[in-house]
Coordinates of C-alpha atoms in Angstrom, one line a residue:
M107 CA 69.7 108.4 65.7
R108 CA 73.3 109.1 64.6
M109 CA 75.2 111.1 67.2
S110 CA 78.8 112.1 68.2
V111 CA 80.2 112.6 71.7
I112 CA 83.1 115.0 71.8
G113 CA 85.4 114.2 74.7
C114 CA 85.6 110.7 76.0
G115 CA 86.7 111.2 79.5
Y116 CA 84.5 110.1 82.4
L117 CA 81.3 111.8 81.2
G118 CA 81.7 111.3 77.5
A119 CA 82.7 107.6 77.5
V120 CA 79.7 106.7 79.8
H121 CA 77.3 108.8 77.7
A122 CA 78.5 107.3 74.4
A123 CA 78.2 103.7 75.7
A124 CA 74.8 104.4 77.2
M125 CA 73.4 106.0 74.1
A126 CA 74.6 103.1 72.0
S127 CA 73.0 100.6 74.4
I128 CA 69.5 102.2 73.8
G129 CA 69.9 101.9 70.1
H130 CA 71.6 105.1 68.8
D131 CA 74.5 105.0 66.4
V132 CA 77.4 106.7 68.3
V133 CA 80.9 107.8 67.6
G134 CA 83.0 109.0 70.5
I135 CA 85.8 111.4 69.7
D136 CA 88.8 112.3 71.7
V137 CA 92.3 113.7 71.1
D138 CA 93.9 111.1 73.3
E139 CA 94.9 108.3 71.0
R140 CA 95.6 105.8 73.7
K141 CA 92.3 106.4 75.3
V142 CA 90.5 106.1 72.0
A143 CA 92.3 102.8 71.3
A144 CA 91.3 101.4 74.7
L145 CA 87.7 102.4 74.3
D146 CA 87.5 101.1 70.8
A147 CA 88.8 97.8 72.1
G148 CA 86.0 97.7 74.7
S149 CA 88.3 98.6 77.6
A150 CA 87.3 101.4 80.0
P151 CA 90.3 103.6 80.9
F152 CA 88.8 104.1 84.4
F153 CA 86.8 102.1 86.9
E154 CA 83.0 102.5 86.6
P155 CA 80.6 99.7 87.3
Q156 CA 78.8 98.3 84.1
L157 CA 80.8 100.5 81.7
T158 CA 83.0 97.7 80.3
E159 CA 80.0 95.6 79.6
L160 CA 78.3 98.4 77.8
L161 CA 81.4 99.1 75.7
T162 CA 81.7 95.5 74.7
K163 CA 78.0 95.2 73.8
G164 CA 78.2 98.5 71.8
R165 CA 81.2 97.4 69.8
E166 CA 79.6 94.0 69.1
S167 CA 76.4 95.6 68.0
G168 CA 78.2 97.9 65.6
R169 CA 76.5 100.9 67.1
L170 CA 79.5 102.3 69.0
R171 CA 83.0 103.3 67.8
F172 CA 85.6 105.7 68.9
S173 CA 88.0 108.0 66.9
D174 CA 90.6 110.6 67.3
R175 CA 89.4 112.4 64.1
M176 CA 86.9 115.2 64.5
A177 CA 85.9 114.7 60.9
D178 CA 84.2 111.5 62.0
A179 CA 81.5 113.6 63.6
A180 CA 80.3 114.7 60.2
G181 CA 76.9 113.3 59.4
A182 CA 75.7 113.0 63.0
K183 CA 72.4 114.6 63.9
V184 CA 73.3 115.5 67.5
H185 CA 76.8 116.3 68.8
F186 CA 77.2 116.1 72.5
L187 CA 80.0 118.3 74.1
A188 CA 81.4 116.3 77.0
V189 CA 84.9 117.8 77.5
G190 CA 86.4 118.7 80.9
T191 CA 86.3 122.1 82.5
P192 CA 89.0 122.0 85.2
Q193 CA 90.0 125.0 87.4
I194 CA 92.2 127.5 85.7
P195 CA 95.9 127.3 86.9
G196 CA 96.3 129.4 89.9
G197 CA 92.6 130.4 90.2
H198 CA 89.1 129.1 90.9
A199 CA 87.3 129.9 87.7
A200 CA 86.6 127.2 85.1
D201 CA 89.1 126.6 82.3
L202 CA 87.0 126.7 79.1
R203 CA 89.9 126.1 76.7
Y204 CA 88.8 122.5 76.0
V205 CA 85.2 123.5 75.4
D206 CA 86.2 126.2 73.0
A207 CA 88.6 124.0 71.2
A208 CA 85.9 121.3 70.8
V209 CA 83.5 123.8 69.3
E210 CA 86.2 125.2 66.9
G211 CA 87.1 121.7 65.8
L212 CA 83.5 120.7 65.3
L213 CA 82.4 123.8 63.3
P214 CA 83.6 122.7 59.9
H215 CA 81.6 119.4 60.2
L216 CA 78.3 120.9 61.2
R217 CA 75.3 121.0 58.8
P218 CA 72.1 123.0 58.9
G219 CA 69.6 121.4 61.2
D220 CA 72.3 119.7 63.4
V221 CA 72.0 120.0 67.2
V222 CA 75.0 120.7 69.4
A223 CA 74.1 119.7 73.0
G224 CA 76.4 120.9 75.7
K225 CA 76.9 118.5 78.7
S226 CA 80.0 119.9 80.2
T227 CA 79.7 121.9 83.4
V228 CA 80.3 125.5 82.5
P229 CA 79.8 129.0 84.0
V230 CA 76.5 130.6 83.2
G231 CA 76.7 132.6 80.1
T232 CA 79.0 130.2 78.3
A233 CA 76.2 128.7 76.2
A234 CA 75.0 132.1 74.9
R235 CA 78.6 132.8 73.8
L236 CA 79.0 129.5 72.1
A237 CA 75.7 129.8 70.3
T238 CA 76.9 132.9 68.4
R239 CA 79.9 130.8 67.1
I240 CA 77.8 128.0 65.6
V241 CA 74.8 130.0 64.3
D242 CA 76.4 130.6 60.9
S243 CA 76.6 126.8 60.3
G244 CA 72.9 126.5 60.6
A245 CA 73.2 124.2 63.6
T246 CA 71.5 125.0 66.9
L247 CA 73.0 124.9 70.4
V248 CA 71.1 123.5 73.4
W249 CA 72.4 122.9 76.9
N250 CA 71.8 119.5 78.5
P251 CA 73.6 119.3 81.8
E252 CA 74.7 116.0 83.3
F253 CA 73.9 114.9 86.8
L254 CA 76.1 111.7 87.1
R255 CA 77.3 110.2 90.3
E256 CA 80.6 108.4 90.0
G257 CA 80.0 104.7 90.7
W258 CA 76.4 105.1 89.5
A259 CA 77.1 106.9 86.1
V260 CA 75.7 104.2 83.9
H261 CA 72.5 103.9 86.0
D262 CA 72.1 107.7 86.1
T263 CA 72.5 108.1 82.3
L264 CA 70.0 105.3 81.5
T265 CA 67.5 106.1 84.3
P266 CA 68.0 109.8 85.1
D267 CA 65.9 111.4 87.8
R268 CA 65.4 114.4 85.5
L269 CA 66.4 115.7 82.1
V270 CA 67.1 119.4 81.6
V271 CA 67.4 121.0 78.1
G272 CA 68.0 124.7 77.8
A273 CA 67.3 126.4 74.4
E274 CA 66.7 129.7 72.8
P275 CA 62.9 130.6 72.7
D276 CA 62.7 130.5 68.9
A277 CA 61.6 128.0 66.3
A278 CA 65.2 126.5 65.9
G279 CA 65.4 126.1 69.7
A280 CA 62.0 124.4 69.8
R281 CA 63.1 121.9 67.0
A282 CA 66.3 121.2 68.8
V283 CA 64.4 120.4 72.0
E284 CA 62.3 117.9 70.2
V285 CA 65.4 116.2 68.8
L286 CA 66.7 115.8 72.4
R287 CA 63.3 114.5 73.5
E288 CA 63.7 111.8 70.8
V289 CA 67.2 111.0 71.9
Y290 CA 65.9 110.4 75.5
A291 CA 62.6 108.8 74.4
A292 CA 63.2 105.6 76.4
A293 CA 63.6 107.6 79.7
V294 CA 60.8 110.0 78.9
E295 CA 58.4 107.2 78.2
T296 CA 59.1 105.7 81.6
G297 CA 58.2 109.0 83.4
T298 CA 61.5 110.8 83.7
P299 CA 60.7 114.6 83.9
F300 CA 61.8 116.5 80.8
L301 CA 62.3 120.1 81.8
V302 CA 62.8 122.8 79.1
T303 CA 64.4 126.0 80.2
D304 CA 66.4 128.9 78.7
L305 CA 70.2 128.4 78.2
A306 CA 71.2 130.3 81.3
T307 CA 68.9 128.3 83.6
A308 CA 70.1 125.0 82.2
E309 CA 73.7 126.0 83.0
L310 CA 72.8 127.2 86.5
V311 CA 71.0 123.9 87.4
K312 CA 74.2 121.9 87.4
G313 CA 76.2 124.5 89.4
A314 CA 73.3 125.1 91.8
A315 CA 72.8 121.4 92.4
N316 CA 76.5 120.8 93.3
A317 CA 76.5 123.9 95.5
F318 CA 73.5 122.6 97.4
L319 CA 75.0 119.1 97.9
A320 CA 78.3 120.5 99.0
T321 CA 76.5 122.8 101.4
K322 CA 74.5 120.0 102.9
I323 CA 77.6 117.9 103.4
S324 CA 79.6 120.7 104.9
F325 CA 76.6 121.6 107.1
I326 CA 76.6 118.2 108.8
N327 CA 80.4 118.3 109.1
A328 CA 80.1 121.7 110.8
M329 CA 77.6 120.1 113.2
A330 CA 80.2 117.4 113.8
E331 CA 82.6 120.1 115.0
I332 CA 80.0 121.3 117.4
A333 CA 79.2 117.7 118.5
E334 CA 82.9 117.1 119.2
A335 CA 83.1 120.2 121.4
S336 CA 79.9 119.5 123.3
G337 CA 79.9 115.7 123.7
A338 CA 77.0 115.1 121.3
D339 CA 76.8 112.4 118.6
V340 CA 76.5 113.8 115.1
A341 CA 75.2 110.5 113.7
L342 CA 72.2 110.5 116.0
L343 CA 71.8 114.2 115.2
A344 CA 71.7 113.4 111.5
D345 CA 69.1 110.7 112.1
A346 CA 66.9 113.1 113.9
L347 CA 67.3 115.8 111.3
G348 CA 66.7 113.3 108.5
H349 CA 63.2 112.5 109.7
D350 CA 62.2 116.0 108.8
S351 CA 60.8 115.7 105.3
R352 CA 62.1 119.2 104.5
I353 CA 65.6 118.1 105.1
G354 CA 66.0 114.4 104.5
R355 CA 68.7 112.0 105.6
R356 CA 70.7 111.7 102.4
Y357 CA 74.0 113.5 102.3
L358 CA 73.9 114.1 106.0
G359 CA 76.8 111.6 106.7
A360 CA 79.5 113.4 108.6
G361 CA 83.1 112.4 107.9
I362 CA 86.2 113.7 106.2
G363 CA 84.2 115.5 103.5
F364 CA 83.8 115.5 99.7
G365 CA 86.3 115.3 96.9
G366 CA 86.5 114.2 93.4
G367 CA 86.7 115.9 90.0
C368 CA 83.4 117.8 90.3
L369 CA 82.1 119.1 93.6
P370 CA 85.3 120.9 94.8
K371 CA 86.1 122.6 91.5
D372 CA 82.4 123.3 90.6
I373 CA 81.6 125.2 93.8
R374 CA 84.7 127.3 93.4
A375 CA 83.9 128.0 89.7
F376 CA 80.3 128.8 90.7
A377 CA 81.5 131.3 93.3
A378 CA 84.1 132.8 90.8
R379 CA 81.4 133.3 88.2
A380 CA 79.1 135.0 90.7
E381 CA 81.9 137.4 91.5
E382 CA 82.3 138.1 87.8
L383 CA 78.6 138.9 87.6
G384 CA 78.9 141.3 90.6
R385 CA 77.0 139.0 92.9
G386 CA 79.7 137.3 94.8
E387 CA 78.1 138.1 98.1
A388 CA 75.1 135.9 97.2
V389 CA 77.3 132.8 97.3
G390 CA 79.9 134.0 99.8
F391 CA 78.9 131.1 102.0
L392 CA 80.5 128.6 99.5
H393 CA 83.9 129.8 100.7
E394 CA 83.1 128.5 104.2
V395 CA 81.6 125.4 102.7
D396 CA 84.9 124.7 101.1
A397 CA 86.9 125.6 104.2
I398 CA 84.8 123.3 106.4
N399 CA 85.4 120.5 103.9
V400 CA 89.2 120.9 104.1
R401 CA 89.2 121.2 107.9
R402 CA 87.6 117.7 108.3
R403 CA 90.7 116.1 106.7
E404 CA 92.9 117.7 109.3
R405 CA 90.5 116.6 112.0
A406 CA 90.9 113.0 111.0
V407 CA 94.7 113.3 111.2
R408 CA 94.4 114.8 114.6
L409 CA 92.2 111.9 115.8
V410 CA 95.0 109.5 114.7
V411 CA 97.7 111.5 116.4
D412 CA 95.7 111.8 119.7
A413 CA 94.8 108.1 119.6
L414 CA 98.5 107.2 119.4
G415 CA 99.4 109.4 122.3
G416 CA 100.6 112.4 120.3
L417 CA 103.3 110.6 118.4
V418 CA 102.9 109.0 114.9
F419 CA 106.5 109.1 113.8
G420 CA 107.6 105.6 112.8
R421 CA 104.2 104.1 113.6
R422 CA 102.6 101.9 111.0
I423 CA 99.2 103.2 109.9
A424 CA 96.9 101.3 107.6
V425 CA 94.8 103.6 105.4
L426 CA 91.8 101.9 104.0
G427 CA 90.8 103.7 100.8
A428 CA 92.4 106.0 98.2
A429 CA 89.5 106.9 95.9
F430 CA 87.4 109.9 96.9
K431 CA 84.4 107.6 97.1
P432 CA 83.6 103.9 96.7
F433 CA 82.9 102.3 93.3
S434 CA 85.4 104.6 91.7
D435 CA 89.1 104.8 91.0
D436 CA 89.1 108.6 90.9
I437 CA 91.7 110.2 93.2
R438 CA 91.2 113.8 92.2
D439 CA 91.1 115.9 95.3
S440 CA 90.6 112.7 97.3
P441 CA 90.1 113.3 101.1
A442 CA 91.3 109.8 101.6
L443 CA 94.7 110.4 100.0
D444 CA 95.0 113.8 101.6
V445 CA 94.8 112.2 105.0
A446 CA 97.4 109.6 104.0
V447 CA 99.8 112.2 102.7
R448 CA 99.4 114.3 105.9
L449 CA 100.1 111.4 108.1
R450 CA 103.2 110.5 106.0
G451 CA 104.3 114.1 106.4
L452 CA 104.3 113.6 110.2
G453 CA 106.6 110.7 109.8
A454 CA 104.2 107.8 109.9
D455 CA 104.8 104.6 108.0
V456 CA 101.6 104.8 105.9
V457 CA 100.3 101.8 104.0
V458 CA 97.4 102.5 101.6
T459 CA 95.0 99.9 100.1
D460 CA 92.0 100.3 97.8
P461 CA 90.1 97.9 95.6
A462 CA 90.2 100.1 92.5
A463 CA 92.4 103.1 92.9
M464 CA 95.8 101.7 93.7
E465 CA 97.5 102.4 90.4
N466 CA 96.3 106.0 90.3
A467 CA 97.2 106.6 93.9
A468 CA 100.7 105.2 93.5
A469 CA 101.4 107.3 90.4
A470 CA 100.3 110.5 92.1
H471 CA 101.9 109.8 95.5
P472 CA 104.8 107.4 95.2
Q473 CA 106.1 108.4 98.7
L474 CA 103.3 106.4 100.3
G475 CA 103.4 102.6 100.9
Y476 CA 100.8 100.4 99.2
A477 CA 99.3 97.0 99.7
R478 CA 97.0 95.4 97.2
D479 CA 95.5 93.1 99.7
R480 CA 93.5 94.6 102.6
D481 CA 94.9 92.2 105.1
D482 CA 98.5 92.9 104.1
A483 CA 97.8 96.6 104.8
L484 CA 96.3 95.7 108.3
R485 CA 99.2 93.4 109.3
E486 CA 101.2 94.9 112.2
A487 CA 99.4 98.2 112.0
D488 CA 99.5 100.4 115.0
A489 CA 96.3 102.2 113.9
V490 CA 93.7 101.8 111.1
V491 CA 92.0 104.7 109.3
V492 CA 88.9 104.1 107.2
V493 CA 88.7 106.9 104.7
T494 CA 86.7 105.4 101.8
E495 CA 83.5 103.5 102.6
W496 CA 84.1 100.4 100.3
D497 CA 82.0 97.4 101.3
E498 CA 85.3 95.6 101.9
Y499 CA 85.9 97.8 104.9
R500 CA 82.5 98.9 106.2
R501 CA 80.6 95.6 105.9
D502 CA 83.0 92.7 105.1
L503 CA 85.7 93.5 107.7
S504 CA 85.0 92.1 111.1
P505 CA 86.6 93.6 114.2
A506 CA 87.8 90.1 115.3
H507 CA 89.5 89.4 112.0
A508 CA 91.2 92.8 111.9
G509 CA 92.2 92.4 115.5
G510 CA 94.1 89.3 114.7
L511 CA 96.3 91.2 112.2
V512 CA 97.1 94.5 113.7
R513 CA 99.6 95.4 116.4
G514 CA 97.4 98.1 118.0
R515 CA 93.6 98.0 118.1
V516 CA 93.0 101.6 117.2
I517 CA 90.6 102.5 114.5
I518 CA 89.6 105.9 113.1
D519 CA 86.3 105.8 111.3
G520 CA 86.7 108.7 108.9
R521 CA 83.3 108.0 107.2
N522 CA 81.3 107.0 110.3
C523 CA 80.4 103.8 108.4
L524 CA 81.3 101.2 111.0
D525 CA 79.3 99.7 113.8
A526 CA 81.0 101.6 116.7
A527 CA 79.5 99.3 119.4
A528 CA 80.7 96.2 117.7
W529 CA 84.3 97.4 117.3
R530 CA 84.4 98.6 120.9
A531 CA 83.0 95.3 122.1
A532 CA 85.9 93.6 120.3
G533 CA 88.4 95.6 122.3
W534 CA 89.1 98.3 119.8
Q535 CA 89.7 102.0 120.6
Y536 CA 87.1 103.4 118.2
H537 CA 87.0 107.0 117.1
G538 CA 84.4 108.5 114.7
M539 CA 83.9 111.9 113.3
G540 CA 81.8 114.0 115.6
R541 CA 80.7 110.9 117.6
R542 CA 80.7 110.2 121.3

């Protein structure tokens, strides 16, 4: 099927490449000429496993191209909206200017029978408003939220755990749903649930999912605060809770909290929209979820300060990680960089390393020191802080090897991803988040 993907950032670029890989004829459209040129040359403008390979194969097959001209969307049967929805400046609500601009630019190129499928994360009610703007073109709007995890985005696009399509309950909506079912036929045929809802429910699914995940993460971090005060071990607590089938162990890893370009802004926008609807009290707990998340970053800094006897000024601190999560170069609202910046603000000589996010981190925070090589960052360090759980740190770095490089055997495990017993046995002063 011929389709366009409007917006070629993280979501759009992955979606375009994945759709081409399963046989669709795809044009990705973005206003950023440099990004378009890179993608059209088969080069991903950000780090995401498998994406470069998909881009290369798509270009070689002739099924994938990129353009900075909206007119190139003409003739496509399905148009996916994949533009960003950041927070509005100075507020918590979602900024819909890019979504609105994408629709306005697309309108002249729509034909009767076309399907416009929204994938951007938007406040509930947005789809109904946009539908009134495209109805005169004869096209039909559906909402098809994305559920991608950075680092797993290609996998999640090709083998999703569910597909949600929201549509109006009329003949045009039903036809549009069947078009989307055809788009995702490969996944549907292998058993992926295909859920059809109204527009509002489809919009709420994404926001509700992120709100739940954020709440689960902040819950275990709140328990880490109690564990620290009482002498309990939050890792053992999480294991015990995880055996309850109603709760499960996933996302019960205490640490310095969540970040990135989705969860923080999405829960704030979700709460802001609830307030606009007069139901702010229903999600008032999300404000505390957000507050707990931010507190954990300060707690990691306090662990470093206490471990160094209350004084970090002039001390060399190796910060292992800059991206907000492994398998990504995304530093948006990164807890890892927040910890590094706070330590630098206390006068520490901070040296950051990361397998993928060095360039982004250095551009955003030039005041920090950087080392491309992990061992260079560790050399002569008075303390080590693990803030992104890359395999290079949690699995491949041995306590003995690290001990031969540092000046002081002090390690703060901001992700509770290390073997505490092994590090202590090697003579390290180990400190975890909410651990004994």
